[in-house]
Short mmCIF file of C-alpha atoms and ligand atoms in Angstrom, two decimals:
data_model
loop_
_atom_site.label_atom_id
_atom_site.label_comp_id
_atom_site.label_asym_id
_atom_site.label_seq_id
_atom_site.Cartn_x
_atom_site.Cartn_y
_atom_site.Cartn_z
CA UNK A 1 -38.44 -18.44 62.87
CA UNK A 2 -41.07 -15.76 63.40
CA UNK A 3 -44.52 -16.48 64.84
CA UNK A 4 -46.03 -15.64 61.43
CA UNK A 5 -44.23 -18.49 59.69
CA UNK A 6 -45.28 -21.17 62.14
CA UNK A 7 -48.56 -22.94 61.55
CA UNK A 8 -49.89 -24.50 64.73
CA UNK A 9 -51.50 -27.93 65.09
CA UNK A 10 -54.25 -26.87 67.44
CA UNK A 11 -55.94 -23.70 68.63
CA UNK A 12 -56.74 -23.45 72.31
CA UNK A 13 -59.44 -21.09 73.59
CA UNK A 14 -59.72 -20.58 77.35
CA UNK A 15 -56.43 -20.77 79.24
CA UNK A 16 -57.85 -21.02 82.76
CA UNK A 17 -56.60 -23.73 85.10
CA UNK A 18 -57.84 -26.68 82.99
CA UNK A 19 -57.14 -25.04 79.62
CA UNK A 20 -53.58 -24.02 80.49
CA UNK A 21 -52.72 -27.48 81.73
CA UNK A 22 -54.28 -29.24 78.74
CA UNK A 23 -52.35 -26.88 76.44
CA UNK A 24 -49.05 -27.61 78.24
CA UNK A 25 -49.81 -31.33 78.06
CA UNK A 26 -50.41 -31.02 74.29
CA UNK A 27 -47.14 -29.11 73.98
CA UNK A 28 -45.27 -31.83 75.88
CA UNK A 29 -46.61 -34.24 73.28
CA UNK A 30 -45.13 -32.26 70.42
CA UNK A 31 -48.15 -30.19 69.33
CA UNK A 32 -47.78 -26.49 68.58
CA UNK A 33 -50.55 -24.38 70.04
CA UNK A 34 -52.17 -21.10 69.06
CA UNK A 35 -53.68 -19.77 72.28
CA UNK A 36 -56.46 -17.28 72.86
CA UNK A 37 -58.20 -16.06 76.01
CA UNK A 38 -60.28 -12.93 76.56
CA UNK A 39 -57.94 -12.35 79.50
CA UNK A 40 -54.52 -12.01 77.81
CA UNK A 41 -52.77 -12.46 81.18
CA UNK A 42 -53.88 -16.09 81.14
CA UNK A 43 -52.17 -16.74 77.79
CA UNK A 44 -49.01 -14.98 78.99
CA UNK A 45 -49.13 -17.00 82.20
CA UNK A 46 -49.24 -20.29 80.21
CA UNK A 47 -46.30 -19.18 78.04
CA UNK A 48 -44.34 -18.09 81.12
CA UNK A 49 -44.97 -21.42 82.85
CA UNK A 50 -43.81 -23.23 79.72
CA UNK A 51 -40.62 -21.15 79.66
CA UNK A 52 -39.94 -21.83 83.34
CA UNK A 53 -40.51 -25.56 82.90
CA UNK A 54 -38.60 -25.95 79.62
CA UNK A 55 -36.01 -23.18 79.92
CA UNK A 56 -35.66 -20.26 77.42
CA UNK A 57 -38.48 -19.83 74.82
CA UNK A 58 -39.65 -23.30 73.83
CA UNK A 59 -41.80 -21.90 70.94
CA UNK A 60 -44.68 -24.25 71.67
CA UNK A 61 -47.48 -21.87 72.64
CA UNK A 62 -48.18 -18.87 70.42
CA UNK A 63 -50.38 -16.06 71.71
CA UNK A 64 -53.27 -14.72 69.64
CA UNK A 65 -55.22 -11.56 70.30
CA UNK A 66 -58.30 -12.33 68.21
CA UNK A 67 -60.30 -15.25 66.82
CA UNK A 68 -59.22 -14.24 63.30
CA UNK A 69 -55.56 -14.35 64.28
CA UNK A 70 -56.11 -17.73 65.93
CA UNK A 71 -57.58 -19.18 62.70
CA UNK A 72 -54.76 -17.67 60.63
CA UNK A 73 -52.15 -19.34 62.82
CA UNK A 74 -53.60 -22.85 62.34
CA UNK A 75 -52.99 -25.60 59.82
CA UNK A 76 -56.04 -26.43 57.68
CA UNK A 77 -58.53 -27.94 58.31
CA UNK A 78 -58.50 -26.18 61.64
CA UNK A 79 -58.70 -27.92 64.98
CA UNK A 80 -59.69 -25.88 68.01
CA UNK A 81 -60.16 -26.95 71.60
CA UNK A 82 -62.34 -25.03 74.03
CA UNK A 83 -61.89 -24.90 77.75
CA UNK A 84 -64.46 -22.29 78.67
CA UNK A 85 -67.20 -22.42 81.34
CA UNK A 86 -70.11 -24.70 80.45
CA UNK A 87 -73.26 -23.06 79.09
CA UNK A 88 -73.54 -19.84 77.09
CA UNK A 89 -69.77 -19.18 76.80
CA UNK A 90 -69.43 -22.31 74.62
CA UNK A 91 -72.09 -21.03 72.20
CA UNK A 92 -70.62 -17.52 72.25
CA UNK A 93 -67.15 -18.76 71.28
CA UNK A 94 -68.59 -20.90 68.45
CA UNK A 95 -70.47 -17.89 67.07
CA UNK A 96 -67.32 -15.76 67.28
CA UNK A 97 -65.39 -18.43 65.37
CA UNK A 98 -68.11 -18.52 62.69
CA UNK A 99 -67.86 -14.71 62.39
CA UNK A 100 -64.08 -15.06 62.09
CA UNK A 101 -64.48 -17.41 59.11
CA UNK A 102 -64.24 -20.94 60.49
CA UNK A 103 -65.25 -23.60 57.92
CA UNK A 104 -67.72 -26.50 58.04
CA UNK A 105 -65.03 -29.18 58.30
CA UNK A 106 -63.01 -27.35 60.96
CA UNK A 107 -63.34 -29.19 64.24
CA UNK A 108 -64.23 -27.44 67.50
CA UNK A 109 -63.84 -29.67 70.57
CA UNK A 110 -65.61 -28.75 73.80
CA UNK A 111 -63.55 -30.08 76.74
CA UNK A 112 -65.73 -28.54 79.47
CA UNK A 113 -68.26 -30.06 81.85
CA UNK A 114 -71.18 -29.29 79.53
CA UNK A 115 -74.68 -30.59 80.05
CA UNK A 116 -74.99 -33.49 77.60
CA UNK A 117 -78.25 -32.22 76.10
CA UNK A 118 -76.51 -28.91 75.29
CA UNK A 119 -73.86 -30.89 73.41
CA UNK A 120 -76.54 -32.70 71.40
CA UNK A 121 -78.15 -29.37 70.54
CA UNK A 122 -74.83 -27.77 69.56
CA UNK A 123 -73.94 -30.58 67.19
CA UNK A 124 -77.24 -29.88 65.41
CA UNK A 125 -77.06 -26.08 65.59
CA UNK A 126 -73.54 -25.79 64.19
CA UNK A 127 -73.89 -28.40 61.45
CA UNK A 128 -72.65 -26.98 58.16
CA UNK A 129 -70.90 -24.12 59.96
CA UNK A 130 -68.29 -25.99 61.97
CA UNK A 131 -67.85 -29.58 63.14
CA UNK A 132 -68.78 -29.50 66.81
CA UNK A 133 -67.27 -32.37 68.79
CA UNK A 134 -66.91 -32.93 72.50
CA UNK A 135 -64.56 -34.64 74.83
CA UNK A 136 -65.35 -34.61 78.51
CA UNK A 137 -62.23 -34.47 80.66
CA UNK A 138 -61.74 -35.76 84.17
CA UNK A 139 -58.72 -35.43 86.40
CA UNK A 140 -58.66 -31.84 87.55
CA UNK A 141 -55.57 -29.69 87.16
CA UNK A 142 -53.01 -32.48 87.55
CA UNK A 143 -54.88 -34.80 85.18
CA UNK A 144 -55.10 -32.08 82.54
CA UNK A 145 -51.34 -31.45 82.83
CA UNK A 146 -49.98 -34.99 83.04
CA UNK A 147 -52.71 -37.29 81.73
CA UNK A 148 -56.47 -37.10 82.08
CA UNK A 149 -59.31 -39.51 81.45
CA UNK A 150 -61.07 -38.43 78.26
CA UNK A 151 -64.61 -39.26 77.17
CA UNK A 152 -64.97 -38.17 73.52
CA UNK A 153 -68.21 -38.56 71.57
CA UNK A 154 -69.93 -37.29 68.45
CA UNK A 155 -68.95 -37.32 64.78
CA UNK A 156 -66.81 -40.38 63.96
CA UNK A 157 -64.80 -38.60 61.26
CA UNK A 158 -63.83 -35.91 63.78
CA UNK A 159 -62.81 -38.63 66.22
CA UNK A 160 -60.53 -40.33 63.67
CA UNK A 161 -58.83 -37.00 63.03
CA UNK A 162 -58.23 -36.10 66.64
CA UNK A 163 -57.82 -39.53 68.26
CA UNK A 164 -53.97 -39.49 68.19
CA UNK A 165 -53.93 -36.11 69.92
CA UNK A 166 -56.45 -37.11 72.61
CA UNK A 167 -54.73 -40.44 73.23
CA UNK A 168 -51.42 -38.61 73.59
CA UNK A 169 -52.67 -36.32 76.36
CA UNK A 170 -54.60 -39.07 78.17
CA UNK A 171 -53.42 -40.87 81.29
CA UNK A 172 -51.90 -44.28 80.59
CA UNK A 173 -52.47 -47.63 82.24
CA UNK A 174 -50.07 -50.55 82.36
CA UNK A 175 -51.89 -53.08 80.18
CA UNK A 176 -50.73 -56.10 82.15
CA UNK A 177 -51.46 -54.86 85.69
CA UNK A 178 -54.25 -52.37 84.91
CA UNK A 179 -52.46 -49.86 87.15
CA UNK A 180 -51.81 -46.21 86.26
CA UNK A 181 -48.41 -45.24 84.87
CA UNK A 182 -47.52 -42.14 86.88
CA UNK A 183 -46.09 -39.01 85.25
CA UNK A 184 -45.90 -35.93 87.37
CA UNK A 185 -43.13 -33.98 85.65
CA UNK A 186 -43.24 -31.63 82.70
CA UNK A 187 -41.86 -33.05 79.45
CA UNK A 188 -41.19 -36.73 78.77
CA UNK A 189 -44.79 -37.75 78.14
CA UNK A 190 -45.75 -41.37 78.74
CA UNK A 191 -45.78 -43.00 75.31
CA UNK A 192 -46.44 -46.60 76.22
CA UNK A 193 -49.46 -48.09 78.04
CA UNK A 194 -53.18 -48.09 77.31
CA UNK A 195 -54.50 -44.51 76.93
CA UNK A 196 -57.48 -43.53 79.06
CA UNK A 197 -59.33 -42.15 76.06
CA UNK A 198 -61.81 -44.11 74.04
CA UNK A 199 -64.58 -43.13 71.66
CA UNK A 200 -67.72 -43.32 73.79
CA UNK A 201 -70.38 -43.11 71.11
CA UNK A 202 -72.90 -40.90 69.36
CA UNK A 203 -73.84 -37.34 70.08
CA UNK A 204 -73.88 -36.32 73.76
CA UNK A 205 -72.88 -39.75 75.08
CA UNK A 206 -69.40 -38.66 76.23
CA UNK A 207 -70.77 -35.82 78.31
CA UNK A 208 -73.47 -38.14 79.67
CA UNK A 209 -70.85 -40.68 80.74
CA UNK A 210 -68.76 -37.90 82.32
CA UNK A 211 -71.87 -36.66 84.14
CA UNK A 212 -72.40 -40.15 85.60
CA UNK A 213 -68.68 -40.29 86.48
CA UNK A 214 -69.29 -37.15 88.53
CA UNK A 215 -72.45 -38.60 90.10
CA UNK A 216 -70.38 -41.60 91.22
CA UNK A 217 -67.68 -39.17 92.37
CA UNK A 218 -70.26 -37.37 94.56
CA UNK A 219 -71.36 -40.72 96.06
CA UNK A 220 -67.81 -41.96 96.62
CA UNK A 221 -66.83 -38.70 98.35
CA UNK A 222 -69.93 -38.72 100.53
CA UNK A 223 -69.33 -42.34 101.61
CA UNK A 224 -65.75 -41.47 102.62
CA UNK A 225 -67.09 -38.44 104.53
CA UNK A 226 -69.58 -40.66 106.39
CA UNK A 227 -66.77 -43.04 107.37
CA UNK A 228 -64.78 -40.03 108.61
CA UNK A 229 -67.78 -38.72 110.54
CA UNK A 230 -68.32 -42.04 112.34
CA UNK A 231 -64.68 -42.06 113.42
CA UNK A 232 -64.58 -38.35 114.29
CA UNK A 233 -67.97 -38.03 116.02
CA UNK A 234 -68.79 -41.57 117.09
CA UNK A 235 -65.30 -42.66 118.17
CA UNK A 236 -63.90 -39.23 118.98
CA UNK A 237 -60.77 -39.88 116.89
CA UNK A 238 -58.38 -37.09 115.84
CA UNK A 239 -58.08 -36.25 112.11
CA UNK A 240 -54.46 -37.49 112.02
CA UNK A 241 -55.55 -40.83 113.49
CA UNK A 242 -58.32 -41.13 110.89
CA UNK A 243 -55.77 -40.28 108.18
CA UNK A 244 -53.73 -43.30 109.29
CA UNK A 245 -56.80 -45.55 108.98
CA UNK A 246 -57.42 -44.21 105.46
CA UNK A 247 -53.77 -44.81 104.52
CA UNK A 248 -54.13 -48.35 105.77
CA UNK A 249 -57.37 -48.87 103.83
CA UNK A 250 -55.62 -47.48 100.77
CA UNK A 251 -53.45 -50.61 100.65
CA UNK A 252 -56.41 -52.92 99.97
CA UNK A 253 -59.76 -53.08 98.16
CA UNK A 254 -60.47 -49.43 98.91
CA UNK A 255 -57.30 -48.18 97.23
CA UNK A 256 -58.27 -45.03 95.34
CA UNK A 257 -57.27 -41.47 94.60
CA UNK A 258 -60.17 -40.18 96.74
CA UNK A 259 -59.08 -42.16 99.83
CA UNK A 260 -55.51 -41.00 99.28
CA UNK A 261 -56.41 -37.30 99.08
CA UNK A 262 -58.80 -37.61 102.03
CA UNK A 263 -55.88 -38.82 104.17
CA UNK A 264 -53.82 -35.84 102.99
CA UNK A 265 -56.61 -33.39 103.78
CA UNK A 266 -56.99 -34.89 107.28
CA UNK A 267 -53.27 -34.61 107.97
CA UNK A 268 -53.02 -30.99 106.92
CA UNK A 269 -52.28 -28.56 109.76
CA UNK A 270 -53.45 -24.97 109.48
CA UNK A 271 -50.29 -22.82 109.73
CA UNK A 272 -52.22 -19.99 111.37
CA UNK A 273 -53.82 -21.90 114.23
CA UNK A 274 -51.70 -25.08 114.27
CA UNK A 275 -54.98 -27.02 114.32
CA UNK A 276 -56.01 -29.69 111.82
CA UNK A 277 -57.29 -27.67 108.88
CA UNK A 278 -60.30 -29.98 108.42
CA UNK A 279 -61.59 -28.87 111.83
CA UNK A 280 -61.60 -25.28 110.60
CA UNK A 281 -63.05 -25.78 107.11
CA UNK A 282 -66.73 -24.76 107.17
CA UNK A 283 -69.01 -27.79 106.80
CA UNK A 284 -70.99 -26.45 103.83
CA UNK A 285 -70.37 -28.28 100.55
CA UNK A 286 -70.58 -26.53 97.20
CA UNK A 287 -71.45 -28.06 93.85
CA UNK A 288 -71.25 -27.08 90.22
CA UNK A 289 -74.18 -29.22 89.11
CA UNK A 290 -72.99 -32.46 87.52
CA UNK A 291 -74.09 -34.60 90.51
CA UNK A 292 -77.47 -32.91 90.44
CA UNK A 293 -77.78 -33.57 86.68
CA UNK A 294 -77.02 -37.25 87.31
CA UNK A 295 -79.70 -37.46 89.98
CA UNK A 296 -82.25 -35.70 87.75
CA UNK A 297 -81.44 -37.96 84.81
CA UNK A 298 -81.73 -41.09 86.97
CA UNK A 299 -85.18 -39.95 88.14
CA UNK A 300 -86.26 -39.15 84.57
CA UNK A 301 -85.10 -42.48 83.19
CA UNK A 302 -86.28 -44.45 86.23
CA UNK A 303 -82.81 -45.87 86.88
CA UNK A 304 -82.57 -46.11 90.69
CA UNK A 305 -79.47 -44.25 91.90
CA UNK A 306 -80.33 -43.54 95.56
CA UNK A 307 -76.74 -43.36 96.79
CA UNK A 308 -75.79 -40.82 94.13
CA UNK A 309 -78.95 -38.83 94.79
CA UNK A 310 -78.49 -38.97 98.55
CA UNK A 311 -74.97 -37.56 98.09
CA UNK A 312 -76.51 -34.57 96.30
CA UNK A 313 -79.01 -34.17 99.16
CA UNK A 314 -76.19 -34.43 101.69
CA UNK A 315 -74.51 -31.42 100.08
CA UNK A 316 -77.83 -29.54 100.10
CA UNK A 317 -78.38 -30.38 103.79
CA UNK A 318 -74.86 -29.23 104.58
CA UNK A 319 -75.66 -25.78 103.23
CA UNK A 320 -78.48 -25.33 105.76
CA UNK A 321 -75.87 -24.45 108.36
CA UNK A 322 -77.87 -21.85 110.27
CA UNK A 323 -80.92 -24.13 110.52
CA UNK A 324 -78.74 -27.05 111.61
CA UNK A 325 -77.01 -25.06 114.31
CA UNK A 326 -80.39 -23.98 115.68
CA UNK A 327 -81.91 -27.47 115.37
CA UNK A 328 -78.94 -28.99 117.20
CA UNK A 329 -80.07 -27.16 120.34
CA UNK A 330 -83.71 -28.24 119.99
CA UNK A 331 -83.97 -31.68 118.40
CA UNK A 332 -83.01 -34.61 120.57
CA UNK A 333 -80.79 -37.52 119.49
CA UNK A 334 -79.83 -40.77 121.22
CA UNK A 335 -77.45 -41.08 124.16
CA UNK A 336 -74.15 -42.15 122.51
CA UNK A 337 -72.42 -42.97 125.81
CA UNK A 338 -74.78 -45.92 126.33
CA UNK A 339 -73.46 -47.63 123.17
CA UNK A 340 -70.15 -48.88 124.57
CA UNK A 341 -68.68 -49.96 121.21
CA UNK A 342 -65.25 -51.45 120.70
CA UNK A 343 -63.24 -48.99 118.58
CA UNK A 344 -61.23 -51.54 116.57
CA UNK A 345 -64.35 -53.52 115.76
CA UNK A 346 -66.23 -50.40 114.63
CA UNK A 347 -63.32 -49.45 112.34
CA UNK A 348 -63.12 -52.94 110.88
CA UNK A 349 -66.86 -52.95 110.21
CA UNK A 350 -66.64 -49.48 108.74
CA UNK A 351 -64.10 -50.60 106.17
CA UNK A 352 -66.48 -53.28 104.92
CA UNK A 353 -69.46 -50.90 104.98
CA UNK A 354 -67.54 -48.43 102.84
CA UNK A 355 -66.52 -51.14 100.40
CA UNK A 356 -70.03 -52.59 100.00
CA UNK A 357 -71.63 -49.14 99.70
CA UNK A 358 -69.05 -48.19 97.10
CA UNK A 359 -69.89 -51.28 95.05
CA UNK A 360 -73.57 -50.26 95.16
CA UNK A 361 -72.82 -46.66 94.12
CA UNK A 362 -70.86 -47.87 91.07
CA UNK A 363 -73.56 -50.46 90.32
CA UNK A 364 -76.10 -47.62 90.28
CA UNK A 365 -73.95 -45.45 88.01
CA UNK A 366 -73.31 -48.24 85.51
CA UNK A 367 -76.95 -49.30 85.47
CA UNK A 368 -77.95 -45.69 84.88
CA UNK A 369 -75.61 -45.53 81.87
CA UNK A 370 -76.97 -48.81 80.59
CA UNK A 371 -80.59 -47.63 80.83
CA UNK A 372 -79.67 -44.27 79.29
CA UNK A 373 -77.94 -46.07 76.41
CA UNK A 374 -81.21 -47.89 75.64
CA UNK A 375 -83.24 -44.71 75.99
CA UNK A 376 -80.97 -42.57 73.76
CA UNK A 377 -79.84 -45.35 71.42
CA UNK A 378 -76.15 -45.27 72.24
CA UNK A 379 -74.05 -48.37 72.06
CA UNK A 380 -71.88 -48.06 75.17
CA UNK A 381 -68.94 -50.33 75.91
CA UNK A 382 -68.94 -50.60 79.72
CA UNK A 383 -65.66 -52.48 79.96
CA UNK A 384 -64.15 -49.70 77.83
CA UNK A 385 -65.63 -47.02 80.10
CA UNK A 386 -64.35 -48.74 83.26
CA UNK A 387 -60.94 -49.05 81.58
CA UNK A 388 -60.58 -45.32 80.90
CA UNK A 389 -61.55 -44.59 84.53
CA UNK A 390 -58.65 -46.69 85.87
CA UNK A 391 -56.27 -43.72 85.65
CA UNK A 392 -56.35 -39.96 85.23
CA UNK A 393 -59.86 -39.33 86.54
CA UNK A 394 -61.05 -38.40 90.02
CA UNK A 395 -62.65 -41.79 90.76
CA UNK A 396 -59.57 -43.76 89.65
CA UNK A 397 -59.12 -46.82 91.81
CA UNK A 398 -57.93 -50.44 91.66
CA UNK A 399 -61.60 -51.28 91.95
CA UNK A 400 -62.12 -50.09 88.35
CA UNK A 401 -59.99 -53.01 87.15
CA UNK A 402 -62.49 -55.40 88.80
CA UNK A 403 -65.36 -53.55 87.09
CA UNK A 404 -63.52 -53.79 83.76
CA UNK A 405 -63.17 -57.55 84.26
CA UNK A 406 -66.84 -57.90 85.23
CA UNK A 407 -67.96 -56.32 81.93
CA UNK A 408 -65.36 -58.29 80.00
CA UNK A 409 -66.89 -61.47 81.47
CA UNK A 410 -70.37 -60.34 80.43
CA UNK A 411 -70.85 -57.26 78.25
CA UNK A 412 -74.62 -57.41 78.82
CA UNK A 413 -74.39 -57.50 82.62
CA UNK A 414 -77.63 -55.92 83.88
CA UNK A 415 -76.15 -54.85 87.20
CA UNK A 416 -72.65 -55.03 88.67
CA UNK A 417 -74.15 -56.72 91.75
CA UNK A 418 -74.97 -59.73 89.55
CA UNK A 419 -71.34 -60.30 88.61
CA UNK A 420 -69.96 -63.34 90.49
CA UNK A 421 -66.97 -61.39 91.87
CA UNK A 422 -69.05 -58.53 93.25
CA UNK A 423 -71.93 -60.69 94.54
CA UNK A 424 -69.36 -62.78 96.38
CA UNK A 425 -67.66 -59.68 97.81
CA UNK A 426 -70.92 -58.31 99.15
CA UNK A 427 -72.03 -61.58 100.69
CA UNK A 428 -68.63 -61.81 102.41
CA UNK A 429 -68.71 -58.27 103.85
CA UNK A 430 -72.40 -57.49 104.29
CA UNK A 431 -72.82 -58.34 107.97
CA UNK A 432 -70.31 -55.64 108.94
CA UNK A 433 -72.05 -53.22 106.58
CA UNK A 434 -75.37 -53.90 108.30
CA UNK A 435 -73.78 -53.44 111.76
CA UNK A 436 -72.27 -50.11 110.70
CA UNK A 437 -75.63 -48.82 109.48
CA UNK A 438 -77.37 -50.11 112.61
CA UNK A 439 -74.80 -48.72 115.06
CA UNK A 440 -74.54 -45.34 113.33
CA UNK A 441 -78.32 -45.06 113.31
CA UNK A 442 -78.44 -45.91 117.03
CA UNK A 443 -75.73 -43.29 117.65
CA UNK A 444 -77.68 -40.69 115.64
CA UNK A 445 -74.87 -40.23 113.12
CA UNK A 446 -76.31 -39.62 109.63
CA UNK A 447 -75.29 -42.25 107.11
CA UNK A 448 -77.50 -41.46 104.13
CA UNK A 449 -74.92 -42.93 101.75
CA UNK A 450 -74.32 -46.21 103.58
CA UNK A 451 -77.99 -46.76 104.37
CA UNK A 452 -79.30 -45.84 100.91
CA UNK A 453 -76.78 -48.27 99.41
CA UNK A 454 -77.90 -51.00 101.78
CA UNK A 455 -81.59 -50.36 101.05
CA UNK A 456 -80.74 -50.43 97.33
CA UNK A 457 -78.99 -53.77 97.77
CA UNK A 458 -81.84 -55.23 99.82
CA UNK A 459 -84.44 -53.95 97.36
CA UNK A 460 -82.53 -55.22 94.34
CA UNK A 461 -82.24 -58.72 95.81
CA UNK A 462 -85.95 -58.86 96.82
CA UNK A 463 -88.11 -61.01 94.56
CA UNK A 464 -91.14 -59.38 96.19
CA UNK A 465 -91.40 -55.73 97.19
CA UNK A 466 -94.38 -53.98 98.81
CA UNK A 467 -95.25 -52.34 95.51
CA UNK A 468 -98.25 -54.72 95.43
CA UNK A 469 -99.88 -52.74 98.24
CA UNK A 470 -98.84 -49.53 96.52
CA UNK A 471 -100.62 -50.58 93.32
CA UNK A 472 -103.69 -51.38 95.43
CA UNK A 473 -103.55 -47.88 96.93
CA UNK A 474 -103.21 -46.30 93.49
CA UNK A 475 -106.11 -48.29 92.12
CA UNK A 476 -108.19 -47.40 95.20
CA UNK A 477 -107.99 -43.65 94.87
CA UNK A 478 -107.25 -43.18 91.22
CA UNK A 479 -108.44 -46.30 89.34
CA UNK A 480 -104.86 -46.63 88.08
CA UNK A 481 -105.32 -50.42 87.62
CA UNK A 482 -102.96 -53.26 88.54
CA UNK A 483 -101.60 -56.45 87.04
CA UNK A 484 -102.10 -59.89 88.70
CA UNK A 485 -99.45 -62.48 89.44
CA UNK A 486 -101.87 -65.27 88.54
CA UNK A 487 -102.96 -63.93 85.14
CA UNK A 488 -101.23 -63.16 81.85
CA UNK A 489 -98.69 -60.32 81.86
CA UNK A 490 -99.84 -57.05 80.37
CA UNK A 491 -103.51 -57.40 81.39
CA UNK A 492 -104.83 -54.63 83.65
CA UNK A 493 -107.45 -55.00 86.41
CA UNK A 494 -109.48 -52.58 88.49
CA UNK A 495 -111.63 -52.99 91.61
CA UNK A 496 -114.52 -50.91 92.88
CA UNK A 497 -112.85 -50.94 96.30
CA UNK A 498 -115.65 -49.47 98.44
CA UNK A 499 -118.14 -52.05 97.22
CA UNK A 500 -117.07 -55.45 98.54
CA UNK A 501 -119.50 -57.41 96.35
CA UNK A 502 -118.46 -55.76 93.06
CA UNK A 503 -116.34 -57.94 90.75
CA UNK A 504 -112.78 -57.27 89.66
CA UNK A 505 -112.96 -55.80 86.18
CA UNK A 506 -110.45 -56.53 83.44
CA UNK A 507 -109.52 -53.33 81.58
C1 6PG B 1 -63.27 -34.25 87.37
C2 6PG B 1 -64.13 -33.51 88.36
C3 6PG B 1 -64.37 -32.14 87.88
C4 6PG B 1 -64.88 -31.21 88.97
C5 6PG B 1 -66.36 -31.10 88.99
C6 6PG B 1 -67.08 -31.43 90.24
O1 6PG B 1 -63.74 -35.28 86.93
O2 6PG B 1 -62.18 -33.78 87.06
O3 6PG B 1 -65.34 -34.15 88.53
O4 6PG B 1 -65.16 -32.22 86.77
O5 6PG B 1 -64.27 -31.34 90.16
O6 6PG B 1 -66.55 -29.77 88.62
O7 6PG B 1 -67.27 -30.30 90.97
P1 6PG B 1 -68.41 -30.03 92.04
O8 6PG B 1 -68.09 -30.88 93.22
O9 6PG B 1 -68.19 -28.58 92.32
O10 6PG B 1 -69.74 -30.27 91.45
#
């Protein structure tokens, strides 16, 4: 059969690392793909990889050299997936598709890490020209190829049309154990199990939820890095020894993809120097922006997410390498040798500190989503969100099953910390968490993640915070008024502070 006679199920634009792997995953699931990339080598590379994996020409991915050809090769109404860099390239491709004759009921699905407000705008801008839909994707290269976690949102009609396709390429979870069903080979897609793809909600909500996923990812990674730093700097342990601790932790509550890959990174030996590669990697962390967006959104909404935000700051501080190197010769720290800590005890405490801090980071992320849902009028299903994060995505962990169960127990849970399972876990492990923060602080080892999580926990459980004094200060210099604990809620009061005999005035 010639290429001309075959009508494809889906068009794919952008065959970079994520796009190529999503396209191959779709092909494994029986979909025929019309592929276009401005760089034709990328399309050829995807086809070549498919041939190598499947043998001979599997006729699953068909190259296109223009947007017009791509539309001509598709069944109607057209369905096109984009995997192009977030921002202007998404708009550019949509405009090119409009010029090439795409129709109002043809669906264009953005799979990139777009800013959620851009997605909202695009749905409005392209209305009547094409049906703009989005599905955020987590899982990196391997997730895209063998099963990712997908966070689709937007037009419900579009969702009904593409749901079977998205569920097919999603990671799957064993519905009885809640554990991922692994598939790391081309072909033979996993057909059974619960797919890690669920309709998130109205316009922009999927990208918002993915943004918060990434904020939690930043926090989780930073907490693991702080645990590593305490062992490496405070206990002078070798990377391979720390890897063993992580492997051990990976058998219990802390079991997660991020702990697993951290152990692998720590074990890796640089072939050139024969030294642990981690000792050679420059300590300056990059970022593409999703963690920053989460922090900004949490500040705008007033949803406290200090552990997520401090993870963004930690990356920023890491980039000030030159300053830090200079400061290290000038600014004094404590004398670590005087601490005389027992190594096994410190490691045991560290495990609990990591676990408690992690609970707080997830509590912050889920509360942020809950407050955002109120603000933007989305109806989010938090058990459903936790479920699709159990496999495929970067923060996948056994822990997500406990979060799923917490929201199944109470769908209106205000904060994960208030769930009986999690409150019990924290009360059981908190003394070791406190000791870790105290000892690290005394050793001069920065633990912005652990300590911000602990301060969050202590603030959240405080019936009284010093914001009473703060309101007094505000009223003093700015007549900003205050409420009283002994009078009706909602009434505002002001004092002429410098004049002791003046009465308190009700505003
Ligand atoms: C995922 C990842 C993915 C990516 C981000 C984060 O869920 O698959 O979060 O989206 O790794 O781009 O990258 P930065 O650390 O560079 O911000």
